Short mmCIF file of C-alpha atoms in Angstrom, two decimals:
data_model
loop_
_atom_site.label_atom_id
_atom_site.label_comp_id
_atom_site.label_asym_id
_atom_site.label_seq_id
_atom_site.Cartn_x
_atom_site.Cartn_y
_atom_site.Cartn_z
CA MET A 1 217.19 22.90 -83.51
CA ALA A 2 214.90 24.70 -81.09
CA THR A 3 212.41 21.84 -81.38
CA GLN A 4 215.13 19.29 -80.56
CA THR A 5 216.20 21.34 -77.56
CA THR A 6 212.62 21.57 -76.35
CA THR A 7 212.10 17.82 -76.81
CA ALA A 8 215.34 17.01 -74.97
CA GLY A 9 214.31 19.34 -72.17
CA ALA A 10 210.92 17.68 -71.90
CA ARG A 11 212.55 14.22 -71.76
CA GLU A 12 214.94 15.40 -69.07
CA SER A 13 212.03 16.88 -67.11
CA ARG A 14 210.06 13.62 -67.32
CA HIS A 15 213.13 11.62 -66.29
CA GLY A 16 213.70 13.95 -63.35
CA GLU A 17 210.08 13.60 -62.25
CA ARG A 18 210.34 9.79 -62.51
CA ARG A 19 213.43 9.86 -60.28
CA VAL A 20 211.52 11.99 -57.77
CA VAL A 21 208.64 9.52 -57.75
CA SER A 22 211.04 6.55 -57.47
CA ASN A 23 212.87 8.09 -54.52
CA ILE A 24 209.63 9.06 -52.79
CA LEU A 25 208.30 5.50 -53.22
CA ARG A 26 211.48 3.87 -51.89
CA GLY A 27 211.51 6.18 -48.90
CA SER A 28 207.78 5.77 -48.35
CA ILE A 29 207.76 1.97 -48.39
CA GLY A 30 210.50 1.95 -45.79
CA ASN A 31 208.51 4.44 -43.76
CA LEU A 32 205.49 2.12 -44.01
CA ILE A 33 207.42 -0.83 -42.55
CA GLU A 34 208.84 1.35 -39.78
CA TRP A 35 205.40 2.54 -38.72
CA TYR A 36 203.82 -0.87 -39.19
CA ASP A 37 206.27 -2.20 -36.60
CA TRP A 38 205.56 0.74 -34.30
CA TYR A 39 201.78 0.42 -34.52
CA ALA A 40 201.67 -3.36 -34.38
CA TYR A 41 202.34 -2.90 -30.67
CA THR A 42 199.20 -0.83 -30.12
CA ALA A 43 197.02 -2.88 -32.48
CA PHE A 44 197.86 -6.19 -30.79
CA SER A 45 198.32 -4.98 -27.21
CA VAL A 46 194.71 -5.94 -26.41
CA TYR A 47 195.85 -9.54 -26.97
CA PHE A 48 199.35 -9.66 -25.52
CA ALA A 49 198.82 -7.47 -22.42
CA ALA A 50 198.12 -10.55 -20.31
CA ALA A 51 201.18 -12.36 -21.70
CA PHE A 52 203.66 -9.80 -20.38
CA PHE A 53 202.01 -8.69 -17.14
CA PRO A 54 200.50 -10.50 -14.12
CA SER A 55 196.80 -11.26 -14.26
CA GLY A 56 194.43 -8.46 -13.34
CA ASP A 57 191.52 -6.48 -14.74
CA GLN A 58 191.65 -5.37 -18.37
CA THR A 59 192.14 -1.67 -17.63
CA ALA A 60 195.14 -2.41 -15.36
CA GLN A 61 196.79 -4.58 -18.01
CA LEU A 62 196.17 -1.98 -20.71
CA LEU A 63 197.65 0.64 -18.39
CA ASN A 64 200.83 -1.43 -18.18
CA THR A 65 201.11 -1.81 -21.96
CA ALA A 66 200.33 1.90 -22.41
CA ALA A 67 203.11 2.74 -19.95
CA VAL A 68 205.56 0.69 -22.02
CA PHE A 69 204.26 2.43 -25.14
CA ALA A 70 204.99 5.78 -23.47
CA VAL A 71 208.47 4.60 -22.41
CA GLY A 72 209.24 3.85 -26.06
CA PHE A 73 208.52 7.49 -26.82
CA LEU A 74 211.19 8.56 -24.33
CA MET A 75 213.79 7.21 -26.76
CA ARG A 76 212.40 9.19 -29.67
CA PRO A 77 214.21 12.43 -28.72
CA ILE A 78 217.46 10.45 -28.46
CA GLY A 79 216.72 8.88 -31.84
CA GLY A 80 215.91 12.30 -33.29
CA TRP A 81 219.23 13.59 -31.96
CA VAL A 82 221.50 10.63 -32.80
CA LEU A 83 220.04 9.74 -36.21
CA GLY A 84 219.27 13.38 -37.08
CA ARG A 85 222.92 14.27 -36.48
CA TYR A 86 223.96 11.19 -38.46
CA ALA A 87 221.70 12.20 -41.36
CA ASP A 88 223.06 15.77 -41.40
CA ARG A 89 226.66 14.55 -41.38
CA ARG A 90 226.61 11.22 -43.25
CA GLY A 91 223.55 11.50 -45.46
CA ARG A 92 219.80 10.91 -45.47
CA ARG A 93 220.03 7.51 -47.18
CA ALA A 94 222.50 6.10 -44.63
CA ALA A 95 220.35 7.25 -41.69
CA LEU A 96 217.17 5.81 -43.20
CA THR A 97 218.84 2.43 -43.69
CA LEU A 98 220.11 2.38 -40.10
CA SER A 99 216.72 3.32 -38.65
CA VAL A 100 214.85 0.45 -40.32
CA THR A 101 217.51 -2.02 -39.11
CA LEU A 102 216.98 -0.93 -35.51
CA MET A 103 213.21 -1.22 -35.85
CA ALA A 104 213.48 -4.77 -37.22
CA ALA A 105 215.63 -5.82 -34.25
CA GLY A 106 213.06 -4.45 -31.80
CA SER A 107 210.21 -6.30 -33.50
CA LEU A 108 212.14 -9.56 -33.44
CA ILE A 109 212.72 -9.23 -29.69
CA VAL A 110 208.97 -8.76 -29.06
CA ALA A 111 208.13 -11.72 -31.30
CA LEU A 112 210.52 -14.10 -29.51
CA THR A 113 210.16 -13.03 -25.87
CA PRO A 114 208.46 -15.71 -23.70
CA SER A 115 205.44 -14.82 -21.56
CA TYR A 116 205.47 -13.62 -17.95
CA GLY A 117 204.33 -17.07 -16.87
CA ALA A 118 207.46 -18.62 -18.43
CA ILE A 119 210.24 -16.20 -17.45
CA GLY A 120 208.63 -13.89 -14.89
CA VAL A 121 209.71 -10.25 -14.66
CA ALA A 122 212.22 -10.72 -17.50
CA ALA A 123 209.29 -10.68 -19.94
CA PRO A 124 208.21 -7.06 -19.35
CA VAL A 125 211.88 -6.05 -19.06
CA LEU A 126 212.58 -7.41 -22.56
CA LEU A 127 209.40 -5.77 -23.84
CA VAL A 128 210.61 -2.42 -22.52
CA ALA A 129 214.05 -2.98 -24.08
CA ALA A 130 212.47 -3.73 -27.46
CA ARG A 131 210.30 -0.61 -27.31
CA LEU A 132 213.31 1.53 -26.36
CA LEU A 133 215.12 0.24 -29.44
CA GLN A 134 212.08 0.91 -31.62
CA GLY A 135 211.69 4.36 -30.10
CA LEU A 136 215.29 5.15 -31.03
CA SER A 137 214.54 4.00 -34.57
CA VAL A 138 211.27 5.83 -35.13
CA GLY A 139 212.67 9.03 -33.61
CA GLY A 140 215.28 9.10 -36.34
CA GLU A 141 212.98 7.79 -39.08
CA TYR A 142 210.51 10.67 -38.83
CA SER A 143 213.07 13.45 -39.03
CA THR A 144 215.16 11.85 -41.74
CA SER A 145 212.26 10.79 -43.96
CA ALA A 146 210.60 14.21 -43.55
CA THR A 147 213.85 15.86 -44.53
CA TYR A 148 214.53 13.51 -47.42
CA MET A 149 211.06 13.73 -48.97
CA SER A 150 210.99 17.52 -48.76
CA GLU A 151 214.47 17.81 -50.30
CA VAL A 152 213.90 15.47 -53.25
CA ALA A 153 210.38 16.76 -54.03
CA SER A 154 209.79 18.92 -57.09
CA PRO A 155 209.59 22.68 -56.37
CA GLY A 156 206.01 23.79 -55.92
CA ARG A 157 204.87 20.25 -55.03
CA ARG A 158 206.59 19.72 -51.69
CA GLY A 159 203.31 19.66 -49.81
CA TYR A 160 201.94 16.95 -52.11
CA TYR A 161 205.01 14.71 -52.09
CA SER A 162 205.77 15.21 -48.40
CA SER A 163 202.20 14.20 -47.52
CA PHE A 164 203.17 10.66 -48.48
CA GLN A 165 205.11 10.43 -45.25
CA TYR A 166 201.80 10.35 -43.38
CA VAL A 167 200.22 8.25 -46.13
CA THR A 168 202.74 5.52 -45.37
CA LEU A 169 202.70 6.23 -41.64
CA ILE A 170 198.96 5.59 -41.56
CA ALA A 171 199.29 2.78 -44.11
CA GLY A 172 201.64 1.11 -41.64
CA GLN A 173 198.91 1.28 -39.03
CA LEU A 174 196.35 0.04 -41.57
CA THR A 175 198.60 -2.90 -42.41
CA ALA A 176 198.86 -3.78 -38.73
CA LEU A 177 195.08 -3.52 -38.36
CA GLY A 178 194.50 -5.47 -41.58
CA LEU A 179 196.72 -8.29 -40.36
CA GLN A 180 194.89 -8.21 -37.04
CA ILE A 181 191.53 -8.58 -38.82
CA VAL A 182 192.82 -11.49 -40.91
CA LEU A 183 194.20 -13.26 -37.85
CA GLN A 184 190.92 -12.68 -36.00
CA GLN A 185 189.13 -14.53 -38.80
CA LEU A 186 191.61 -17.43 -38.83
CA LEU A 187 192.33 -17.85 -35.12
CA SER A 188 190.23 -18.07 -31.98
CA GLY A 189 190.46 -15.48 -29.23
CA THR A 190 192.44 -17.93 -27.10
CA GLN A 191 194.90 -18.59 -29.93
CA MET A 192 195.32 -14.86 -30.53
CA GLU A 193 196.16 -14.26 -26.88
CA SER A 194 198.40 -17.32 -26.67
CA TRP A 195 200.61 -16.97 -29.77
CA GLY A 196 198.74 -15.39 -32.70
CA TRP A 197 199.83 -11.85 -31.86
CA ARG A 198 203.49 -12.84 -32.34
CA ILE A 199 202.90 -13.28 -36.10
CA ALA A 200 202.56 -9.51 -36.47
CA PHE A 201 206.05 -8.86 -35.14
CA VAL A 202 207.63 -11.62 -37.25
CA VAL A 203 206.07 -10.04 -40.34
CA GLY A 204 207.50 -6.64 -39.40
CA ALA A 205 211.02 -7.99 -38.94
CA ALA A 206 210.87 -9.83 -42.28
CA GLY A 207 209.60 -6.74 -44.11
CA ALA A 208 212.69 -4.81 -43.06
CA ILE A 209 214.87 -7.06 -45.27
CA VAL A 210 212.99 -5.86 -48.35
CA VAL A 211 213.26 -2.25 -47.19
CA LEU A 212 217.03 -2.51 -46.73
CA TRP A 213 217.37 -3.59 -50.35
CA LEU A 214 215.07 -0.82 -51.61
CA ARG A 215 216.78 1.95 -49.68
CA ARG A 216 220.17 1.01 -51.04
CA GLY A 217 218.91 2.17 -54.45
CA MET A 218 217.74 5.60 -53.29
CA ASP A 219 219.47 8.75 -54.55
CA GLU A 220 220.98 11.02 -51.95
CA SER A 221 219.27 14.41 -51.90
CA GLU A 222 220.97 17.12 -53.95
CA SER A 223 220.59 19.59 -51.08
CA PHE A 224 222.65 17.38 -48.78
CA GLU A 225 225.27 16.66 -51.46
CA ARG A 226 225.77 20.39 -52.05
CA VAL A 227 226.24 21.07 -48.36
CA ALA A 228 228.53 18.06 -47.90
CA ALA A 229 230.67 19.16 -50.86
CA ALA A 230 230.85 22.72 -49.51
CA ALA A 231 231.90 21.43 -46.07
CA GLU A 232 234.62 19.25 -47.59
CA GLY A 233 235.86 22.30 -49.47
CA GLY A 234 236.08 24.26 -46.23
CA ASP A 235 233.05 26.51 -46.92
CA GLU A 236 231.89 27.27 -43.37
CA LYS A 237 228.72 29.08 -44.43
CA ASP A 238 227.13 25.71 -45.16
CA GLY A 239 227.78 24.30 -41.74
CA GLY A 240 231.35 23.11 -41.84
CA ALA A 241 232.39 21.10 -38.81
CA ALA A 242 229.30 22.24 -36.87
CA ARG A 243 226.96 20.55 -39.33
CA GLY A 244 224.32 18.49 -37.47
CA SER A 245 225.52 19.63 -34.02
CA LEU A 246 223.45 20.75 -31.02
CA ARG A 247 225.50 23.94 -30.93
CA MET A 248 224.37 24.79 -34.45
CA LEU A 249 220.76 23.82 -33.66
CA LEU A 250 220.71 26.25 -30.73
CA SER A 251 221.35 29.09 -33.16
CA TYR A 252 217.77 28.53 -34.42
CA PRO A 253 215.74 28.94 -31.19
CA ARG A 254 212.66 30.44 -32.84
CA GLN A 255 212.37 27.58 -35.31
CA CYS A 256 212.77 25.01 -32.54
CA LEU A 257 210.03 26.64 -30.47
CA ILE A 258 207.72 26.75 -33.50
CA VAL A 259 208.23 23.02 -34.02
CA VAL A 260 207.31 22.36 -30.37
CA GLY A 261 204.25 24.60 -30.51
CA LEU A 262 202.83 23.40 -33.80
CA THR A 263 203.40 19.74 -32.84
CA MET A 264 201.90 19.68 -29.34
CA GLY A 265 198.21 19.84 -30.20
CA GLY A 266 198.56 18.05 -33.52
CA THR A 267 200.34 14.99 -32.17
CA LEU A 268 198.06 14.60 -29.14
CA PHE A 269 194.99 14.90 -31.36
CA PHE A 270 196.45 12.38 -33.85
CA TYR A 271 197.32 9.75 -31.26
CA THR A 272 193.97 10.18 -29.54
CA TYR A 273 192.01 9.39 -32.71
CA THR A 274 194.33 6.68 -34.03
CA THR A 275 196.21 4.57 -31.49
CA TYR A 276 193.99 5.20 -28.45
CA LEU A 277 190.53 5.20 -30.01
CA GLN A 278 190.47 1.44 -30.63
CA LYS A 279 190.98 0.82 -26.91
CA PHE A 280 188.42 3.53 -26.10
CA MET A 281 185.81 1.74 -28.22
CA VAL A 282 186.50 -1.58 -26.51
CA ASN A 283 187.04 -0.37 -22.96
CA THR A 284 184.52 2.50 -22.77
CA SER A 285 181.96 2.11 -25.55
CA GLY A 286 181.73 -1.66 -25.10
CA ILE A 287 182.27 -2.42 -28.79
CA ALA A 288 183.62 -5.92 -29.52
CA LYS A 289 187.34 -6.11 -30.36
CA PRO A 290 186.85 -7.38 -33.95
CA THR A 291 184.23 -4.70 -34.66
CA ALA A 292 186.47 -1.97 -33.25
CA ALA A 293 189.28 -3.19 -35.49
CA TRP A 294 187.04 -2.90 -38.59
CA ILE A 295 185.89 0.59 -37.59
CA ASN A 296 189.49 1.71 -37.16
CA PHE A 297 190.53 0.13 -40.45
CA PHE A 298 187.93 1.89 -42.61
CA ALA A 299 188.29 5.23 -40.81
CA LEU A 300 192.05 5.16 -41.30
CA LEU A 301 191.56 4.20 -44.95
CA VAL A 302 189.63 7.43 -45.47
CA PHE A 303 192.34 9.27 -43.54
CA VAL A 304 195.04 7.92 -45.90
CA VAL A 305 193.19 9.14 -49.00
CA LEU A 306 192.88 12.63 -47.52
CA GLN A 307 196.64 13.13 -47.04
CA PRO A 308 197.76 13.83 -50.64
CA VAL A 309 194.58 15.83 -51.29
CA MET A 310 195.37 18.14 -48.36
CA GLY A 311 199.07 18.22 -49.27
CA LEU A 312 198.20 19.37 -52.77
CA LEU A 313 195.84 21.97 -51.35
CA SER A 314 198.65 23.34 -49.16
CA ASP A 315 200.80 23.86 -52.27
CA ARG A 316 198.03 26.12 -53.58
CA ILE A 317 196.89 28.05 -50.51
CA GLY A 318 199.91 27.74 -48.20
CA ARG A 319 200.67 25.82 -45.01
CA ARG A 320 199.53 28.37 -42.42
CA PRO A 321 195.82 28.49 -43.40
CA MET A 322 195.70 24.68 -43.18
CA LEU A 323 197.19 24.70 -39.69
CA ILE A 324 194.83 27.42 -38.48
CA GLY A 325 191.90 25.43 -39.86
CA PHE A 326 193.04 22.39 -37.91
CA GLY A 327 193.46 24.42 -34.71
CA VAL A 328 189.97 25.92 -34.87
CA LEU A 329 188.09 22.77 -35.90
CA GLY A 330 190.20 20.50 -33.68
CA ALA A 331 189.40 22.52 -30.58
CA ILE A 332 185.68 22.38 -31.41
CA VAL A 333 185.34 18.67 -32.23
CA VAL A 334 187.15 16.82 -29.41
CA VAL A 335 184.70 17.03 -26.50
CA PRO A 336 181.47 16.35 -28.42
CA SER A 337 182.91 13.51 -30.53
CA LEU A 338 184.47 11.61 -27.61
CA THR A 339 181.45 12.23 -25.37
CA LEU A 340 179.06 10.87 -27.99
CA LEU A 341 181.35 7.93 -28.75
CA SER A 342 181.48 6.96 -25.09
CA HIS A 343 177.68 6.51 -25.13
CA THR A 344 177.27 4.44 -28.29
CA SER A 345 178.03 0.91 -29.39
CA ASP A 346 176.60 1.37 -32.89
CA PRO A 347 179.40 0.61 -35.41
CA VAL A 348 178.26 3.07 -38.09
CA TYR A 349 177.84 5.91 -35.60
CA ALA A 350 181.23 5.10 -34.06
CA PHE A 351 182.83 5.14 -37.52
CA LEU A 352 181.42 8.61 -38.24
CA LEU A 353 182.58 9.89 -34.86
CA MET A 354 186.09 8.69 -35.68
CA VAL A 355 186.37 9.66 -39.34
CA GLY A 356 185.13 13.25 -38.80
CA PRO A 357 187.93 14.22 -36.39
CA LEU A 358 190.45 12.35 -38.56
CA ALA A 359 189.41 14.54 -41.50
CA VAL A 360 190.15 17.55 -39.31
CA SER A 361 193.49 16.03 -38.29
CA SER A 362 194.50 15.68 -41.96
CA LEU A 363 194.79 19.48 -42.16
CA TYR A 364 197.76 19.08 -39.81
CA THR A 365 199.18 15.65 -40.62
CA SER A 366 199.42 16.13 -44.39
CA ILE A 367 201.82 19.07 -44.02
CA SER A 368 203.37 18.47 -40.61
CA ALA A 369 206.65 17.13 -42.02
CA VAL A 370 207.17 19.72 -44.75
CA VAL A 371 206.41 22.70 -42.49
CA LYS A 372 209.16 21.62 -40.11
CA ALA A 373 211.61 20.94 -42.94
CA GLU A 374 210.97 24.38 -44.43
CA LEU A 375 211.97 26.05 -41.16
CA PHE A 376 215.62 24.89 -41.18
CA PRO A 377 218.65 25.06 -43.49
CA THR A 378 220.02 21.87 -45.06
CA SER A 379 223.03 21.61 -42.73
CA ILE A 380 220.84 21.24 -39.62
CA ARG A 381 217.50 20.19 -41.14
CA ALA A 382 217.29 16.55 -40.01
CA LEU A 383 218.31 17.37 -36.44
CA GLY A 384 216.17 20.53 -36.41
CA VAL A 385 213.10 18.59 -37.51
CA GLY A 386 213.83 15.55 -35.35
CA LEU A 387 214.88 16.63 -31.87
CA PRO A 388 212.27 19.29 -30.90
CA TYR A 389 209.55 17.25 -32.62
CA ALA A 390 210.52 14.03 -30.84
CA LEU A 391 210.66 15.76 -27.45
CA THR A 392 207.16 17.13 -27.98
CA VAL A 393 205.76 13.82 -29.23
CA ALA A 394 207.30 12.01 -26.25
CA LEU A 395 205.63 14.43 -23.82
CA PHE A 396 202.21 14.58 -25.47
CA GLY A 397 201.71 11.90 -28.12
CA GLY A 398 203.52 9.12 -26.29
CA THR A 399 201.62 9.68 -23.06
CA ALA A 400 198.18 10.04 -24.71
CA GLU A 401 197.02 6.50 -23.99
CA TYR A 402 198.43 6.46 -20.48
CA VAL A 403 196.91 9.81 -19.50
CA ALA A 404 193.53 8.82 -20.99
CA LEU A 405 193.50 5.47 -19.15
CA TRP A 406 194.71 7.15 -15.94
CA PHE A 407 191.77 9.57 -16.04
CA LYS A 408 189.43 6.64 -16.71
CA ASP A 409 190.89 4.61 -13.85
CA ALA A 410 190.45 7.64 -11.57
CA GLY A 411 186.78 7.94 -12.58
CA HIS A 412 187.18 11.19 -14.57
CA GLU A 413 187.52 9.99 -18.15
CA SER A 414 185.97 13.14 -19.63
CA TRP A 415 188.78 15.27 -18.20
CA TYR A 416 191.03 13.83 -20.90
CA PHE A 417 188.76 15.33 -23.57
CA TYR A 418 189.38 18.82 -22.19
CA TYR A 419 193.11 18.15 -21.88
CA VAL A 420 193.30 17.41 -25.62
CA THR A 421 191.26 20.51 -26.42
CA ALA A 422 193.54 22.73 -24.33
CA CYS A 423 196.66 21.46 -26.11
CA VAL A 424 195.09 22.08 -29.54
CA LEU A 425 194.25 25.65 -28.48
CA VAL A 426 197.88 26.27 -27.47
CA SER A 427 199.02 25.08 -30.90
CA LEU A 428 196.40 27.30 -32.54
CA LEU A 429 198.07 30.34 -30.98
CA VAL A 430 201.35 29.26 -32.58
CA TYR A 431 199.71 28.77 -35.98
CA ILE A 432 198.21 32.25 -35.83
CA ARG A 433 201.51 33.89 -34.93
CA MET A 434 203.86 31.96 -37.24
CA ARG A 435 204.77 33.11 -40.75
CA GLU A 436 204.10 31.15 -43.94
CA THR A 437 206.92 28.69 -44.70
CA SER A 438 206.18 27.73 -48.32
CA ASP A 439 207.34 29.84 -51.24
CA GLY A 440 207.29 27.17 -53.97
CA SER A 441 211.08 27.25 -54.48
CA PRO A 442 213.56 24.41 -53.94
CA LEU A 443 214.77 23.83 -50.40
CA GLU A 444 218.09 25.64 -50.23
CA SER A 445 220.78 25.70 -47.56
CA GLU A 446 219.79 29.01 -45.98
CA ALA A 447 217.00 29.27 -43.42
CA LYS A 448 214.49 32.05 -43.39
CA ASP A 449 214.98 34.53 -40.57
#
């Protein structure tokens, strides 16, 4: 009898783990499509900049596309608020489905908008509108997927499973870069600038249809279902009518400030060495566009592999030591790596100068989502993760390209290197002062004080 009970328990445990993996995969694939659509803009902007803006020098056109990229980030706090509130009140699955629908619509607008030469100023206006819609989507996607993955993950393995959010985030960028490389082999430079870049946005919109079907089969997280059931039963301790509200979020000021502080340096560092570095190689180092794309692709491939490794490590040693390691090494590596990269056109050397800082960044990116989720209770988790994070990313990550290009245009490009370093040092102070968030137990509805 005892043997049968043990066997049944083992089967139930294996089934439960399979459901966890299935839910993580469904959420992750949707996350991949979301971030593919988001990064397709930056990957292909070197080709479509001239299509949406009047003719001028390359730096001026890239400045315009970078400004639109930054404008898209302004919608991320609104997305974090609107979709975070929706996720806390209506469920994680419903919010994730809505976010991917919005992203698909934005991609379709970019794909179908005529050039500046055909419709004049309406072209950049429609581009801005599309990016605002995508910003709304990705602002909600990050918070909801971070919340969902942390809530459905097995106790003691939250760092590992939650790291797949950045695996798919970076995989989305890799997919965009991979498609760019394929198109570069099949099409001429003139064809890429004329119409080839539009293929990327059509692919993104089509991928969302598959994601919508996959996400319909996801389980809702048990943490949310418990809180929702308690609220329906009139149990106010689990949020009640205030669930997912700004008023409730304001009762967690310390957690909100921690999210801002730990995100500031990490997001600026991440966007510097991912979205901006390809332009830096082309515009500063003088590396050919196809070569820069290959360098980015292989460096990001290494970066993807590092995410679950670092996530698993955080389950063993804790989140705080990982963050402190990123703060120290990140502050050291920025100035020398970017300075050396600005003076080389050697592909192998450029790859090493990119992949080294990305390895440092993985100490932050692999656990960024789960650290934020572990700070808040279930009833306010999606909004608590989403809004302060999105505000910080809009201010620092979203403006990274624009600030870097502005310094370059002003003749002081190296000042940007010190700006990134200063932001990482501010975050390091937060990492040193914050308490450990991981205790290996399931995510419950009460927050730590």
